[in-house]
mmCIF file of C-alpha atoms and ligand atoms in Angstrom:
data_model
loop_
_atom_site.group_PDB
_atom_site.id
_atom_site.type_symbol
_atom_site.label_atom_id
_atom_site.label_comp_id
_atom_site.label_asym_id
_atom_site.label_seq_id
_atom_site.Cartn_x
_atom_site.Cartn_y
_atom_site.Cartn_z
ATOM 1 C CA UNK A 25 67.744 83.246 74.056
ATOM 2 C CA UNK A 26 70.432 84.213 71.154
ATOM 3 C CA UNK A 27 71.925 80.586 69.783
ATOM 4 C CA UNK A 28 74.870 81.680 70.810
ATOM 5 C CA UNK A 29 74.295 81.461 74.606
ATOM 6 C CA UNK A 30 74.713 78.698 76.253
ATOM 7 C CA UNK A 31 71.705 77.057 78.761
ATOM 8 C CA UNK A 32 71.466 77.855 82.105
ATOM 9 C CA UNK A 33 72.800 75.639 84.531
ATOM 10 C CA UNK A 34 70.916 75.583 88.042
ATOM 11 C CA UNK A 35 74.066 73.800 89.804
ATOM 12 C CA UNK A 36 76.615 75.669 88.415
ATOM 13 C CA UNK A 37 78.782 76.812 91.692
ATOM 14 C CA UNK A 38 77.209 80.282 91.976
ATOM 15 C CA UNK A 39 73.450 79.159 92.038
ATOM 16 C CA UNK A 40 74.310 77.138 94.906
ATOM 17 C CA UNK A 41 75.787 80.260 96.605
ATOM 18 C CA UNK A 42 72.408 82.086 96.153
ATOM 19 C CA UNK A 43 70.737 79.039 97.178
ATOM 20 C CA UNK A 44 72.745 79.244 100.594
ATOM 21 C CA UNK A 45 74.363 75.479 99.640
ATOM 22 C CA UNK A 46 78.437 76.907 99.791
ATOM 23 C CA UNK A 47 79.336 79.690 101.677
ATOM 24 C CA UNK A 48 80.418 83.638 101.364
ATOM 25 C CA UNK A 49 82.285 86.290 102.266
ATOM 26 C CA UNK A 50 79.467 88.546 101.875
ATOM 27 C CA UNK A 51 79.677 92.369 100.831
ATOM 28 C CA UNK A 52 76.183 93.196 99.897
ATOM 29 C CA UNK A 53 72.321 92.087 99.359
ATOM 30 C CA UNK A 54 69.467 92.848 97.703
ATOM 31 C CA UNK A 55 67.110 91.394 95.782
ATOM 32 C CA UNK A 56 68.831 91.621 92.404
ATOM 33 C CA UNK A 57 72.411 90.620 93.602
ATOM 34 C CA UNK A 58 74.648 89.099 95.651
ATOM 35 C CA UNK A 59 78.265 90.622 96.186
ATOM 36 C CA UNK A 60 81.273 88.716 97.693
ATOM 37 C CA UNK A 61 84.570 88.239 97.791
ATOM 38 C CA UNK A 62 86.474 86.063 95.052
ATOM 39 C CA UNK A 63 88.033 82.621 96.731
ATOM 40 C CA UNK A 64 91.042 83.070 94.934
ATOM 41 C CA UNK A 65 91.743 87.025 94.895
ATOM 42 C CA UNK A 66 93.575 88.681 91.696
ATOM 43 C CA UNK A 67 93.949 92.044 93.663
ATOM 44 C CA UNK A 68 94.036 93.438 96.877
ATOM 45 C CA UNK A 69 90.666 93.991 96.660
ATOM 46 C CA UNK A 70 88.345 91.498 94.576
ATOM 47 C CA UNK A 71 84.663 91.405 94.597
ATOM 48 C CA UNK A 72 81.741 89.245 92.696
ATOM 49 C CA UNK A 73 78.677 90.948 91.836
ATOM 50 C CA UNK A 74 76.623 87.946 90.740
ATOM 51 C CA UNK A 75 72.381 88.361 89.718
ATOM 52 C CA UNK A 76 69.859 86.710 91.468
ATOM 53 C CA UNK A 77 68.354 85.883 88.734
ATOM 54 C CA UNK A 78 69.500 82.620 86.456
ATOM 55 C CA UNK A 79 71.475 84.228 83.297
ATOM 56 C CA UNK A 80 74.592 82.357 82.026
ATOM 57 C CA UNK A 81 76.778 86.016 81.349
ATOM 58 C CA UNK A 82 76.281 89.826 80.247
ATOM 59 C CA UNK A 83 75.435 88.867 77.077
ATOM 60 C CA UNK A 84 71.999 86.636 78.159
ATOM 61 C CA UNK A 85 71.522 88.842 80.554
ATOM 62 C CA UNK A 86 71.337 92.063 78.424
ATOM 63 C CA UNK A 87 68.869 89.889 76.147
ATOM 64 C CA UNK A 88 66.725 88.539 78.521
ATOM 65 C CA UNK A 89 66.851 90.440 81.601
ATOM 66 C CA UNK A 90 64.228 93.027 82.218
ATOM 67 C CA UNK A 91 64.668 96.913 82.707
ATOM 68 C CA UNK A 92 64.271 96.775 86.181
ATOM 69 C CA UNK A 93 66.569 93.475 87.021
ATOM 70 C CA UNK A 94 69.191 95.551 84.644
ATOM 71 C CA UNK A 95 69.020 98.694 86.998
ATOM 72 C CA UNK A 96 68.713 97.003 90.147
ATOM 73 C CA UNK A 97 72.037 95.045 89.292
ATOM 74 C CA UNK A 98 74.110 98.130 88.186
ATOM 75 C CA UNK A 99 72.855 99.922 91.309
ATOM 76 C CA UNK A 100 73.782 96.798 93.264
ATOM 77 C CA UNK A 101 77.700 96.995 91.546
ATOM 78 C CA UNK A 102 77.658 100.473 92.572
ATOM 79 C CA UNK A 103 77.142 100.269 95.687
ATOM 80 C CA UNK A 104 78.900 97.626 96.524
ATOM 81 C CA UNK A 105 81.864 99.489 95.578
ATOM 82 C CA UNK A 106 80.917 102.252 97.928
ATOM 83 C CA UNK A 107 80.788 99.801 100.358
ATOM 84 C CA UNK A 108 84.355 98.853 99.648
ATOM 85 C CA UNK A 109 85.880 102.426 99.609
ATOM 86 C CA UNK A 110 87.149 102.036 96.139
ATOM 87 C CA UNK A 111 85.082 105.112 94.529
ATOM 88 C CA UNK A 112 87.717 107.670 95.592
ATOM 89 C CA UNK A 113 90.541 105.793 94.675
ATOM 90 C CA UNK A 114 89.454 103.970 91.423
ATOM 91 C CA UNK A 115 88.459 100.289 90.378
ATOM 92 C CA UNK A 116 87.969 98.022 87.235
ATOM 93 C CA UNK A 117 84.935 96.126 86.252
ATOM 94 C CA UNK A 118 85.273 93.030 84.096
ATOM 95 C CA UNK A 119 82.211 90.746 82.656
ATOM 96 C CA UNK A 120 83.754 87.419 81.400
ATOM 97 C CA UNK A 121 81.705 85.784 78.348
ATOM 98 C CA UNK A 122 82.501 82.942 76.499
ATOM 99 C CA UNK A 123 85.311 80.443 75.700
ATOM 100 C CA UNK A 124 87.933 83.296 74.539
ATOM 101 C CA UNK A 125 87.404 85.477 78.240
ATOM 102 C CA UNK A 126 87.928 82.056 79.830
ATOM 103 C CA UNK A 127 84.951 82.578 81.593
ATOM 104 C CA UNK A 128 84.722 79.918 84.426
ATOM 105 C CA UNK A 129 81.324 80.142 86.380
ATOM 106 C CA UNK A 130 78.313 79.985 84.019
ATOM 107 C CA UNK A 131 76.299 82.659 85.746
ATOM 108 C CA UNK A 132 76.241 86.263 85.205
ATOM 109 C CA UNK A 133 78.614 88.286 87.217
ATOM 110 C CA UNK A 134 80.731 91.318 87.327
ATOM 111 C CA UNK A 135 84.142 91.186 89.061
ATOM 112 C CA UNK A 136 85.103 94.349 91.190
ATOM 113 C CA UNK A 137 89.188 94.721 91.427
ATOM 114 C CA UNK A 138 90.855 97.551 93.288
ATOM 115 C CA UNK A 139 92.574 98.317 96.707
ATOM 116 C CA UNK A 140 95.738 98.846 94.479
ATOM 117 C CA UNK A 141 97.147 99.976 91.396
ATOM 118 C CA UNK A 142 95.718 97.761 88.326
ATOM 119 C CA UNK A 143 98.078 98.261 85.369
ATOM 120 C CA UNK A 144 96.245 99.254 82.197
ATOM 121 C CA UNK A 145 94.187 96.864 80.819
ATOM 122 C CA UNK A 146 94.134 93.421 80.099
ATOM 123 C CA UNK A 147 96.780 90.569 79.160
ATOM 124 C CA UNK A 148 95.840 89.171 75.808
ATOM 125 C CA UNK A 149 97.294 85.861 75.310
ATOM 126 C CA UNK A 150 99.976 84.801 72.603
ATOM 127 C CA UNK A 151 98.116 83.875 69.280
ATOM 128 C CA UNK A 152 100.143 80.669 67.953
HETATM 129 P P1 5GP B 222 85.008 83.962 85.642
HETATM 130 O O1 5GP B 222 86.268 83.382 85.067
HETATM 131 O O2 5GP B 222 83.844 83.048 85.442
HETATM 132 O O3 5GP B 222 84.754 85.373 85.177
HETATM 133 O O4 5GP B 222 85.281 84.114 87.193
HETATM 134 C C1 5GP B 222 84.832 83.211 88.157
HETATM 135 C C2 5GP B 222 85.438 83.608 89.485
HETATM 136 O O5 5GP B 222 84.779 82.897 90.490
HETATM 137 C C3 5GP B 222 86.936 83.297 89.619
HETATM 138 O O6 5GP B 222 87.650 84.509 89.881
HETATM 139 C C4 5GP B 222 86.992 82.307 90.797
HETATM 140 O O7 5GP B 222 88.117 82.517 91.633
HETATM 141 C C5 5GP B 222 85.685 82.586 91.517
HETATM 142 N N1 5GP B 222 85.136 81.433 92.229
HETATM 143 C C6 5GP B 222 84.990 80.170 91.737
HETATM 144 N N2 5GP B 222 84.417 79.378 92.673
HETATM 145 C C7 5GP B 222 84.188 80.164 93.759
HETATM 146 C C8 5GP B 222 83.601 79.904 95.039
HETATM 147 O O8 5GP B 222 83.180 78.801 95.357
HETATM 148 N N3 5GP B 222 83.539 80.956 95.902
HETATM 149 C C9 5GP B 222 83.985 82.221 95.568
HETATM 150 N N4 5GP B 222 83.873 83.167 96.494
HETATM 151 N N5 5GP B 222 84.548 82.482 94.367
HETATM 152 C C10 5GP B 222 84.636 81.468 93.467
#
């Protein structure tokens, strides 16, 4: 693991979803992910494309992950956003890492947001 990546934790909020311990709005299975809706939606449509497997973020995961868990979880995103209709008419990906992405949930996953126009880009916050 690179220094830089924090350790796993096995109760972080979205473990315990795989684990079946909290409820989901579920979107799509298989054995490298689990997709389902966000609690607290940023768009008409917003999805979570979380691994099975226990990697903190993008960045362990592309490090530690093997070839196959990497293409089974880009297949998964994929289809999951066939699955929502959202291949037509266009969606954003984003991969939160790290203190300055205020990434919340320690565990590697990939947010799907669509269902409307998105604006371009991202906010970037005020540097004081
Ligand atoms: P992050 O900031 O880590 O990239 O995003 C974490 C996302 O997980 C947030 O958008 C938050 O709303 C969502 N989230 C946090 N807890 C839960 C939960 O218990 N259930 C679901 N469905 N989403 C959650």
């Amino acid at each position: 693991m690179s220094a830089a990546v924090i350790a796993y934790d096995p109760n972080n909020i979205f473990a315990r979803i795989l684990r079946g311990e909290i409820p989901c709005k579920k979107v799509y299975e298989d054995e490298h992910a689990l997709a389902f809706h966000d609690i607290n939606p940023q768009a008409k449509i917003h999805v979570l494309v979380i691994a099975k497997g226990a990697y903190v973020s993008m960045a362990d995961f592309s490090i530690k992950a093997s070839d196959k868990e990497i293409v089974g979880f880009f297949r998964a995103e994929g289809t999951t956003a066939e699955k929502l209709g959202v291949i037509e008419s266009g969606y954003r990906l984003l991969a939160n890492h790290g203190p300055n992405s205020h990434q919340e949930v320690p565990h590697l996953h990939v947010h799907i947001f669509g269902g409307q126009k998105l604006g371009r880009m991202i906010a970037v916050e005020r540097q004081s």
